[in-house]
Amino acid sequence: MKTQVAIIGAGPSGLLLGQLLHQAGIDTLILERQTPDYVLGRIRAGVLEQGTVDLLREAGVSARMDREGLVHEGVELLFGGRRQRLDLKALTGGKSVMVYGQTEVTRDLMQAREQSGAPIFYGVSNVQPHGLKDEQPYVTFEHEGQVQRVDCDYIAGCDGFHGVSRQSIPEGVLKQYERVYPFGWLGLLSDTPPVNHELIYAHHDRGFVLCSQRSATRSRYYLQVPLQERVEDWSDDRFWDELKARLPEEVAERLVTGPALEKSIAPLRSLVVEPMQYGHLFLVGDAAHIVPPTGAKGLNLAASDVNYLYRILLKVYREGRTDLLQRYSELALRRVWKGERFSWFMTQLLHDFGEHKDAWDQKMQEADREYFLNSPAGLVNIAENYVGLPYEAV
Ligand code: APR
Ligand code: PHB
């Protein structure tokens, strides 16, 4: 087989890159280890920055998002029971975010891929990139018991944190930066109306909570829990009771509870590898960086990487600008680091670190809360990062 860009992984990164390139007349082939149902079964965040929304529109996959997505012009931060609304629109000169689940974004992208007729192989195994430093790299994989080979110009490693792409870069090339946090998030999805029309990020002595949503009838809630916690130990009732205990009374009494559609625990970590390119292989999204979910940046940073790689490849194929390829990592990382900083900052600001924070750091956390929420500049700082910083021109 032959293609121009071989894409490993059919999460949002791989599918969005594939869709944009396909629209531009550039051939792609996507290889995914799982089945479509498995990919769609993963429940992830649901807040899209303006830049992500614009990119999905550019990719021609926004019809359902524009119909069903909820535009949010504000978000609430809550400390010690005190509610503070961030008027995103006013603080950012008119920007907002779109609440639309990653699962739905992925579903729309999968459908677009199917309609395009462009090749995508699900359920492949033993995917292996080769000749990354050669003019003609290739990828081998197994599909339905057969070993296959696809020759290509470039390989996009969109295969998430556990993927093969990053691992196929020789040892010593990448530098890894990491921060782990001493807690995780226990999430619950339910067909109940959201407790608030906007998202609530709340700090509480019992731990952080997030009240999020997918639609007017579907809610997503999260509780900060110790890392060793097991999801089996959390009945729905226990979850709802704990959530209520961490919310101010006027919010808790409005909470509508119901059976969980999904419940899972995710550890929180920050991780970046540099550079995001090795020869003809480009790392995109979770393959190169992880953020804690507190800033809602995971999918948005993936879209940001896709934006840069797509625009560079467009100029490579249309204008012969192969010189731009070596700029991908630098451009992508500049924005990634800002997203990492914001996600880390929000995680620090909102969680209870208990004995994991020394007395000095506790005081810094309190000072940050005092400063950021009581200063117009502090509020603008949080708001402009939350709605998403601009992309640089390529
Ligand atoms: N071969 C083929 N496919 C693979 C391999 C492999 N060796 N390893 C992983 N994959 C697939 C996974 O099954 C998954 O479907 O790559 C895909 C990677 O998708 P994601 O993990 O969703 O990563 P990405 O597309 O970069 O999306 C980033 O997802 O994890 C969230 O917070 C993150 O919201 C962000 C978004
Ligand atoms: C979610 O809805 O799942 C969600 C929203 C905002 C976040 C994290 C997760 O910051």
CSV table of C-alpha atoms and ligand atoms in Angstrom, one decimal:
chain,number,residue,atom,x,y,z
A,1,MET,CA,0.0,0.0,0.0
A,2,LYS,CA,1.0,3.6,-0.5
A,3,THR,CA,-0.2,6.9,1.0
A,4,GLN,CA,1.1,10.4,1.6
A,5,VAL,CA,0.6,10.6,5.3
A,6,ALA,CA,0.3,7.5,7.4
A,7,ILE,CA,-1.6,8.2,10.6
A,8,ILE,CA,-1.3,5.9,13.6
A,9,GLY,CA,-4.3,6.2,16.0
A,10,ALA,CA,-7.9,7.1,15.4
A,11,GLY,CA,-8.6,9.2,18.5
A,12,PRO,CA,-9.6,12.8,18.0
A,13,SER,CA,-6.0,13.8,16.8
A,14,GLY,CA,-5.7,11.2,14.1
A,15,LEU,CA,-9.2,11.5,12.8
A,16,LEU,CA,-9.2,15.3,12.7
A,17,LEU,CA,-5.8,15.4,11.0
A,18,GLY,CA,-7.0,12.8,8.6
A,19,GLN,CA,-10.2,14.7,7.8
A,20,LEU,CA,-8.4,18.1,7.2
A,21,LEU,CA,-5.8,16.5,5.0
A,22,HIS,CA,-8.4,14.5,3.0
A,23,GLN,CA,-10.3,17.7,2.4
A,24,ALA,CA,-7.2,19.3,1.1
A,25,GLY,CA,-6.6,16.4,-1.4
A,26,ILE,CA,-3.8,14.8,0.5
A,27,ASP,CA,-3.9,11.0,0.9
A,28,THR,CA,-3.9,9.5,4.3
A,29,LEU,CA,-4.3,6.1,5.8
A,30,ILE,CA,-5.3,5.6,9.4
A,31,LEU,CA,-4.4,2.6,11.6
A,32,GLU,CA,-6.2,2.0,14.9
A,33,ARG,CA,-5.6,-0.8,17.3
A,34,GLN,CA,-9.1,-0.8,18.8
A,35,THR,CA,-12.6,-1.2,17.4
A,36,PRO,CA,-14.7,1.9,16.7
A,37,ASP,CA,-17.0,1.0,19.7
A,38,TYR,CA,-14.1,0.7,22.0
A,39,VAL,CA,-12.8,4.2,21.0
A,40,LEU,CA,-16.3,5.7,21.5
A,41,GLY,CA,-16.6,4.0,24.9
A,42,ARG,CA,-13.9,6.2,26.4
A,43,ILE,CA,-15.5,9.1,28.3
A,44,ARG,CA,-13.3,12.1,28.2
A,45,ALA,CA,-13.7,15.9,28.8
A,46,GLY,CA,-16.2,18.1,27.0
A,47,VAL,CA,-15.1,21.7,26.8
A,48,LEU,CA,-13.9,23.0,23.4
A,49,GLU,CA,-11.9,26.2,22.9
A,50,GLN,CA,-12.9,28.7,20.2
A,51,GLY,CA,-9.8,27.5,18.1
A,52,THR,CA,-10.9,23.9,18.4
A,53,VAL,CA,-14.4,24.8,17.3
A,54,ASP,CA,-13.1,26.8,14.4
A,55,LEU,CA,-10.9,23.9,13.3
A,56,LEU,CA,-13.8,21.4,13.5
A,57,ARG,CA,-15.8,23.8,11.3
A,58,GLU,CA,-12.9,24.1,8.9
A,59,ALA,CA,-12.8,20.3,8.7
A,60,GLY,CA,-16.5,20.2,7.8
A,61,VAL,CA,-17.5,18.2,10.8
A,62,SER,CA,-19.3,20.8,12.9
A,63,ALA,CA,-23.0,20.4,11.9
A,64,ARG,CA,-24.1,18.4,14.9
A,65,MET,CA,-21.8,20.4,17.3
A,66,ASP,CA,-23.3,23.6,16.0
A,67,ARG,CA,-26.8,22.2,16.6
A,68,GLU,CA,-26.4,20.4,19.9
A,69,GLY,CA,-23.3,22.0,21.5
A,70,LEU,CA,-23.8,24.4,24.3
A,71,VAL,CA,-22.1,27.8,24.1
A,72,HIS,CA,-20.9,28.8,27.6
A,73,GLU,CA,-20.0,32.4,28.2
A,74,GLY,CA,-19.1,31.9,31.8
A,75,VAL,CA,-17.8,29.5,34.4
A,76,GLU,CA,-17.9,29.4,38.2
A,77,LEU,CA,-15.0,29.0,40.6
A,78,LEU,CA,-15.8,28.3,44.2
A,79,PHE,CA,-13.7,28.6,47.3
A,80,GLY,CA,-14.8,28.1,50.8
A,81,GLY,CA,-18.4,28.2,49.7
A,82,ARG,CA,-17.9,31.6,48.0
A,83,ARG,CA,-19.1,31.5,44.4
A,84,GLN,CA,-17.4,33.6,41.8
A,85,ARG,CA,-18.5,33.7,38.2
A,86,LEU,CA,-15.9,34.3,35.5
A,87,ASP,CA,-17.7,36.1,32.7
A,88,LEU,CA,-15.5,34.6,30.0
A,89,LYS,CA,-17.1,36.7,27.3
A,90,ALA,CA,-16.6,40.1,29.0
A,91,LEU,CA,-13.1,39.2,30.3
A,92,THR,CA,-11.8,38.0,26.9
A,93,GLY,CA,-13.4,40.5,24.5
A,94,GLY,CA,-16.2,38.2,23.3
A,95,LYS,CA,-14.8,34.7,23.5
A,96,SER,CA,-16.6,31.7,24.9
A,97,VAL,CA,-16.3,27.9,25.0
A,98,MET,CA,-18.4,25.1,23.5
A,99,VAL,CA,-19.6,22.3,25.8
A,100,TYR,CA,-19.7,19.2,23.5
A,101,GLY,CA,-18.3,15.9,24.6
A,102,GLN,CA,-15.1,14.5,23.1
A,103,THR,CA,-17.0,11.3,22.5
A,104,GLU,CA,-19.3,13.2,20.2
A,105,VAL,CA,-16.5,14.9,18.4
A,106,THR,CA,-14.9,11.5,17.8
A,107,ARG,CA,-18.2,10.1,16.6
A,108,ASP,CA,-18.7,13.0,14.1
A,109,LEU,CA,-15.1,12.5,12.8
A,110,MET,CA,-15.5,8.8,12.5
A,111,GLN,CA,-18.6,9.3,10.4
A,112,ALA,CA,-16.9,11.9,8.2
A,113,ARG,CA,-14.0,9.4,7.6
A,114,GLU,CA,-16.5,6.7,6.6
A,115,GLN,CA,-18.3,9.0,4.3
A,116,SER,CA,-15.1,10.2,2.7
A,117,GLY,CA,-14.2,6.6,1.8
A,118,ALA,CA,-10.6,7.3,2.7
A,119,PRO,CA,-8.8,4.2,4.2
A,120,ILE,CA,-9.0,3.5,7.9
A,121,PHE,CA,-8.2,0.1,9.5
A,122,TYR,CA,-9.5,-0.7,12.9
A,123,GLY,CA,-8.4,-3.7,15.0
A,124,VAL,CA,-4.8,-3.7,13.6
A,125,SER,CA,-2.0,-5.0,15.7
A,126,ASN,CA,1.8,-4.8,15.8
A,127,VAL,CA,1.9,-1.4,14.2
A,128,GLN,CA,5.5,-0.4,13.6
A,129,PRO,CA,7.0,2.7,12.0
A,130,HIS,CA,10.2,2.2,10.0
A,131,GLY,CA,12.9,4.3,8.3
A,132,LEU,CA,12.0,7.5,10.2
A,133,LYS,CA,15.2,9.2,9.0
A,134,ASP,CA,14.9,8.0,5.4
A,135,GLU,CA,13.3,9.7,2.5
A,136,GLN,CA,10.6,7.0,2.2
A,137,PRO,CA,9.5,5.8,5.7
A,138,TYR,CA,7.0,3.0,6.0
A,139,VAL,CA,4.7,1.4,8.5
A,140,THR,CA,4.1,-2.3,9.0
A,141,PHE,CA,1.0,-3.7,10.7
A,142,GLU,CA,-1.1,-6.8,11.0
A,143,HIS,CA,-4.7,-6.9,9.9
A,144,GLU,CA,-6.9,-9.9,9.8
A,145,GLY,CA,-3.9,-12.2,10.2
A,146,GLN,CA,-1.9,-10.6,7.3
A,147,VAL,CA,1.2,-8.5,7.6
A,148,GLN,CA,0.8,-5.3,5.6
A,149,ARG,CA,3.1,-2.5,4.6
A,150,VAL,CA,2.3,1.1,3.8
A,151,ASP,CA,4.9,3.3,2.2
A,152,CYS,CA,4.4,7.0,2.9
A,153,ASP,CA,6.1,10.5,2.9
A,154,TYR,CA,5.3,11.2,6.6
A,155,ILE,CA,4.0,9.5,9.7
A,156,ALA,CA,1.7,11.2,12.2
A,157,GLY,CA,2.0,9.6,15.6
A,158,CYS,CA,-1.5,10.2,16.9
A,159,ASP,CA,-1.6,7.1,19.1
A,160,GLY,CA,-1.9,8.6,22.5
A,161,PHE,CA,0.2,8.2,25.6
A,162,HIS,CA,0.6,4.4,25.3
A,163,GLY,CA,1.2,4.3,21.6
A,164,VAL,CA,4.0,2.9,19.6
A,165,SER,CA,5.1,6.2,17.9
A,166,ARG,CA,6.9,7.8,20.7
A,167,GLN,CA,8.4,4.5,21.7
A,168,SER,CA,9.9,4.1,18.2
A,169,ILE,CA,12.1,7.1,18.6
A,170,PRO,CA,15.6,6.0,19.6
A,171,GLU,CA,16.5,6.3,23.3
A,172,GLY,CA,18.3,9.6,24.2
A,173,VAL,CA,16.5,11.7,21.6
A,174,LEU,CA,13.5,12.8,23.7
A,175,LYS,CA,13.6,14.7,26.9
A,176,GLN,CA,10.7,14.0,29.2
A,177,TYR,CA,9.2,16.5,31.7
A,178,GLU,CA,6.8,15.1,34.2
A,179,ARG,CA,4.7,16.0,37.3
A,180,VAL,CA,2.5,13.6,39.1
A,181,TYR,CA,-0.2,14.6,41.5
A,182,PRO,CA,-1.1,12.7,44.7
A,183,PHE,CA,-4.8,12.2,43.7
A,184,GLY,CA,-7.1,11.2,40.9
A,185,TRP,CA,-10.6,12.2,39.7
A,186,LEU,CA,-13.5,9.9,40.1
A,187,GLY,CA,-16.0,10.8,37.4
A,188,LEU,CA,-19.7,9.9,37.1
A,189,LEU,CA,-21.9,10.4,34.0
A,190,SER,CA,-25.7,10.4,34.4
A,191,ASP,CA,-28.8,11.2,32.6
A,192,THR,CA,-29.8,13.9,35.0
A,193,PRO,CA,-30.1,17.7,34.4
A,194,PRO,CA,-26.9,19.6,35.3
A,195,VAL,CA,-27.0,21.2,38.7
A,196,ASN,CA,-26.0,24.5,37.2
A,197,HIS,CA,-26.3,26.0,33.8
A,198,GLU,CA,-22.5,26.7,33.8
A,199,LEU,CA,-19.6,24.6,34.9
A,200,ILE,CA,-18.6,24.8,38.6
A,201,TYR,CA,-15.0,24.2,39.7
A,202,ALA,CA,-15.1,24.0,43.5
A,203,HIS,CA,-12.4,23.7,46.1
A,204,HIS,CA,-13.4,22.1,49.4
A,205,ASP,CA,-11.5,20.8,52.4
A,206,ARG,CA,-12.9,17.4,51.6
A,207,GLY,CA,-11.4,17.8,48.1
A,208,PHE,CA,-12.1,19.4,44.7
A,209,VAL,CA,-15.3,18.8,42.8
A,210,LEU,CA,-16.3,19.7,39.2
A,211,CYS,CA,-19.9,19.9,38.1
A,212,SER,CA,-19.9,19.6,34.3
A,213,GLN,CA,-22.4,18.6,31.7
A,214,ARG,CA,-22.9,17.1,28.2
A,215,SER,CA,-26.4,18.5,27.5
A,216,ALA,CA,-29.5,19.8,29.3
A,217,THR,CA,-30.3,16.2,30.3
A,218,ARG,CA,-26.8,14.7,30.9
A,219,SER,CA,-24.4,15.6,33.6
A,220,ARG,CA,-20.8,14.8,34.3
A,221,TYR,CA,-19.4,15.2,37.9
A,222,TYR,CA,-16.0,14.6,39.3
A,223,LEU,CA,-14.6,14.2,42.8
A,224,GLN,CA,-11.0,14.5,43.8
A,225,VAL,CA,-10.1,11.1,45.4
A,226,PRO,CA,-6.8,9.6,46.8
A,227,LEU,CA,-4.8,7.7,44.2
A,228,GLN,CA,-5.3,4.3,45.9
A,229,GLU,CA,-9.2,4.6,45.8
A,230,ARG,CA,-11.0,1.9,43.9
A,231,VAL,CA,-14.1,2.6,41.8
A,232,GLU,CA,-15.8,-0.6,43.1
A,233,ASP,CA,-15.9,1.0,46.5
A,234,TRP,CA,-18.0,3.9,45.2
A,235,SER,CA,-21.6,3.1,44.9
A,236,ASP,CA,-23.7,5.7,43.2
A,237,ASP,CA,-25.2,6.7,46.5
A,238,ARG,CA,-21.8,7.2,48.1
A,239,PHE,CA,-20.7,9.3,45.1
A,240,TRP,CA,-23.8,11.6,45.3
A,241,ASP,CA,-23.5,12.0,49.1
A,242,GLU,CA,-19.9,13.0,48.8
A,243,LEU,CA,-20.6,15.4,46.0
A,244,LYS,CA,-23.4,17.1,48.0
A,245,ALA,CA,-21.1,17.3,51.1
A,246,ARG,CA,-18.5,19.3,49.0
A,247,LEU,CA,-21.0,21.7,47.4
A,248,PRO,CA,-22.6,24.8,49.1
A,249,GLU,CA,-26.1,24.1,50.4
A,250,GLU,CA,-27.9,26.1,47.8
A,251,VAL,CA,-26.2,24.1,45.0
A,252,ALA,CA,-26.5,20.7,46.8
A,253,GLU,CA,-30.2,21.0,47.3
A,254,ARG,CA,-30.7,21.6,43.6
A,255,LEU,CA,-28.7,18.5,42.7
A,256,VAL,CA,-30.7,15.8,40.8
A,257,THR,CA,-29.2,12.4,41.3
A,258,GLY,CA,-29.7,9.2,39.2
A,259,PRO,CA,-28.0,6.0,38.2
A,260,ALA,CA,-24.5,6.2,36.8
A,261,LEU,CA,-24.0,5.5,33.1
A,262,GLU,CA,-20.3,5.4,33.7
A,263,LYS,CA,-18.0,5.7,36.6
A,264,SER,CA,-14.2,5.7,36.5
A,265,ILE,CA,-11.1,7.0,38.2
A,266,ALA,CA,-8.3,8.8,36.3
A,267,PRO,CA,-4.9,9.7,37.9
A,268,LEU,CA,-3.8,13.3,37.3
A,269,ARG,CA,-0.4,13.9,35.6
A,270,SER,CA,1.4,16.5,33.5
A,271,LEU,CA,3.9,15.2,31.0
A,272,VAL,CA,5.6,16.6,27.9
A,273,VAL,CA,8.2,15.1,25.6
A,274,GLU,CA,10.5,17.3,23.5
A,275,PRO,CA,11.0,17.5,20.6
A,276,MET,CA,7.7,16.4,18.9
A,277,GLN,CA,9.4,15.4,15.7
A,278,TYR,CA,12.0,12.8,14.8
A,279,GLY,CA,12.8,12.6,11.1
A,280,HIS,CA,9.6,12.0,9.2
A,281,LEU,CA,7.6,11.1,12.3
A,282,PHE,CA,5.5,13.8,14.0
A,283,LEU,CA,4.0,13.3,17.4
A,284,VAL,CA,0.5,14.7,17.9
A,285,GLY,CA,-1.7,15.1,20.9
A,286,ASP,CA,-1.5,12.7,23.8
A,287,ALA,CA,1.4,10.9,22.1
A,288,ALA,CA,3.6,13.8,23.2
A,289,HIS,CA,1.9,15.4,26.1
A,290,ILE,CA,-0.6,14.8,29.0
A,291,VAL,CA,-2.4,17.4,31.1
A,292,PRO,CA,-4.4,17.0,34.2
A,293,PRO,CA,-8.1,17.6,33.3
A,294,THR,CA,-8.5,20.7,35.5
A,295,GLY,CA,-8.0,23.1,32.7
A,296,ALA,CA,-10.0,21.1,30.1
A,297,LYS,CA,-7.0,21.3,27.8
A,298,GLY,CA,-6.4,17.7,26.7
A,299,LEU,CA,-8.4,17.6,23.5
A,300,ASN,CA,-7.8,21.3,22.8
A,301,LEU,CA,-4.0,20.8,22.8
A,302,ALA,CA,-4.4,17.9,20.5
A,303,ALA,CA,-6.4,20.1,18.2
A,304,SER,CA,-3.7,22.7,18.4
A,305,ASP,CA,-1.0,20.2,17.3
A,306,VAL,CA,-3.3,19.1,14.5
A,307,ASN,CA,-3.7,22.7,13.4
A,308,TYR,CA,0.0,23.3,13.1
A,309,LEU,CA,0.9,20.0,11.5
A,310,TYR,CA,-2.0,20.3,9.0
A,311,ARG,CA,-1.0,23.9,8.0
A,312,ILE,CA,2.6,22.9,7.6
A,313,LEU,CA,1.8,19.8,5.5
A,314,LEU,CA,-0.5,21.9,3.3
A,315,LYS,CA,2.4,24.2,2.5
A,316,VAL,CA,4.7,21.2,2.0
A,317,TYR,CA,2.4,19.6,-0.6
A,318,ARG,CA,1.1,22.8,-2.3
A,319,GLU,CA,4.2,25.0,-2.2
A,320,GLY,CA,7.1,22.6,-1.7
A,321,ARG,CA,7.9,24.2,1.7
A,322,THR,CA,9.6,21.3,3.2
A,323,ASP,CA,11.7,23.8,5.3
A,324,LEU,CA,8.6,24.3,7.5
A,325,LEU,CA,8.6,20.6,8.7
A,326,GLN,CA,11.3,21.4,11.2
A,327,ARG,CA,9.3,24.2,12.7
A,328,TYR,CA,6.4,21.9,13.8
A,329,SER,CA,7.9,20.9,17.1
A,330,GLU,CA,8.8,24.4,18.2
A,331,LEU,CA,5.4,25.9,17.1
A,332,ALA,CA,3.4,23.1,18.7
A,333,LEU,CA,5.4,23.1,21.9
A,334,ARG,CA,5.2,26.8,22.5
A,335,ARG,CA,1.4,26.5,22.8
A,336,VAL,CA,1.6,23.1,24.6
A,337,TRP,CA,3.7,24.6,27.4
A,338,LYS,CA,1.2,27.3,27.9
A,339,GLY,CA,-1.6,24.8,28.2
A,340,GLU,CA,0.5,22.7,30.5
A,341,ARG,CA,1.2,25.7,32.7
A,342,PHE,CA,-2.5,26.6,32.9
A,343,SER,CA,-3.6,23.0,33.6
A,344,TRP,CA,-0.9,22.7,36.4
A,345,PHE,CA,-1.9,26.1,37.8
A,346,MET,CA,-5.6,25.3,37.9
A,347,THR,CA,-4.8,21.9,39.5
A,348,GLN,CA,-2.7,23.6,42.2
A,349,LEU,CA,-5.3,26.3,42.8
A,350,LEU,CA,-8.3,24.1,43.2
A,351,HIS,CA,-7.2,20.8,44.8
A,352,ASP,CA,-6.7,19.9,48.4
A,353,PHE,CA,-3.1,18.6,48.7
A,354,GLY,CA,-3.4,17.7,52.4
A,355,GLU,CA,-0.1,16.6,53.8
A,356,HIS,CA,1.4,16.6,50.3
A,357,LYS,CA,1.9,20.3,50.4
A,358,ASP,CA,4.3,21.9,52.8
A,359,ALA,CA,3.3,25.0,54.9
A,360,TRP,CA,4.9,27.4,52.4
A,361,ASP,CA,3.1,25.9,49.4
A,362,GLN,CA,-0.2,26.0,51.3
A,363,LYS,CA,0.3,29.7,51.8
A,364,MET,CA,1.2,30.2,48.1
A,365,GLN,CA,-2.0,28.4,47.2
A,366,GLU,CA,-4.0,30.8,49.4
A,367,ALA,CA,-2.3,33.8,48.1
A,368,ASP,CA,-2.9,32.7,44.5
A,369,ARG,CA,-6.6,32.4,45.3
A,370,GLU,CA,-6.8,35.7,46.9
A,371,TYR,CA,-4.9,37.4,44.1
A,372,PHE,CA,-6.4,35.8,41.0
A,373,LEU,CA,-10.0,36.0,42.1
A,374,ASN,CA,-9.9,39.5,43.4
A,375,SER,CA,-7.8,41.2,40.7
A,376,PRO,CA,-9.3,42.1,37.3
A,377,ALA,CA,-5.9,41.2,35.8
A,378,GLY,CA,-6.0,37.8,37.6
A,379,LEU,CA,-9.5,37.1,36.3
A,380,VAL,CA,-8.5,38.0,32.7
A,381,ASN,CA,-5.5,35.7,33.1
A,382,ILE,CA,-7.7,32.7,34.0
A,383,ALA,CA,-10.4,33.5,31.5
A,384,GLU,CA,-8.1,34.0,28.5
A,385,ASN,CA,-6.3,30.7,29.1
A,386,TYR,CA,-9.6,28.9,29.7
A,387,VAL,CA,-11.1,30.0,26.4
A,388,GLY,CA,-7.8,29.2,24.7
A,389,LEU,CA,-4.8,31.3,23.6
A,390,PRO,CA,-4.5,32.1,19.9
A,391,TYR,CA,-2.7,29.9,17.4
A,392,GLU,CA,0.4,31.4,15.7
A,393,ALA,CA,0.3,31.8,12.0
A,394,VAL,CA,2.3,29.2,10.1
B,1,APR,N1,-1.4,1.2,17.1
B,1,APR,C1,-2.6,1.8,16.6
B,1,APR,N2,-3.3,2.6,17.3
B,1,APR,C2,-3.0,2.8,18.6
B,1,APR,C3,-1.8,2.3,19.1
B,1,APR,C4,-1.0,1.4,18.3
B,1,APR,N3,0.1,0.9,18.8
B,1,APR,N4,-1.6,2.7,20.4
B,1,APR,C5,-2.7,3.5,20.6
B,1,APR,N5,-3.5,3.5,19.6
B,1,APR,C6,-4.8,4.3,19.4
B,1,APR,C7,-5.6,4.2,20.7
B,1,APR,O1,-6.4,3.0,20.7
B,1,APR,C8,-6.5,5.5,20.5
B,1,APR,O2,-7.7,5.3,19.9
B,1,APR,O3,-4.5,5.7,19.3
B,1,APR,C9,-5.6,6.4,19.7
B,1,APR,C10,-5.1,7.6,20.6
B,1,APR,O4,-6.2,8.4,20.9
B,1,APR,P1,-6.2,9.3,22.3
B,1,APR,O5,-5.6,8.6,23.4
B,1,APR,O6,-7.6,9.8,22.4
B,1,APR,O7,-5.3,10.5,21.9
B,1,APR,P2,-5.5,11.8,21.0
B,1,APR,O8,-6.2,11.4,19.7
B,1,APR,O9,-4.2,12.5,20.9
B,1,APR,O10,-6.5,12.7,21.7
B,1,APR,C11,-6.2,13.5,22.8
B,1,APR,O11,-7.8,12.4,24.2
B,1,APR,O12,-6.8,11.4,26.0
B,1,APR,C12,-7.6,12.4,25.6
B,1,APR,O13,-7.1,14.1,27.1
B,1,APR,C13,-6.8,13.7,25.8
B,1,APR,O14,-8.7,14.8,25.2
B,1,APR,C14,-7.4,14.5,24.8
B,1,APR,C15,-7.4,13.6,23.6
B,2,PHB,C1,-15.9,17.2,31.5
B,2,PHB,O1,-17.0,17.6,31.2
B,2,PHB,O2,-15.7,16.0,31.5
B,2,PHB,C2,-14.9,18.1,31.9
B,2,PHB,C3,-15.1,19.5,31.8
B,2,PHB,C4,-14.1,20.4,32.2
B,2,PHB,C5,-12.9,19.9,32.7
B,2,PHB,C6,-12.7,18.5,32.8
B,2,PHB,C7,-13.6,17.6,32.4
B,2,PHB,O3,-12.0,20.8,33.1
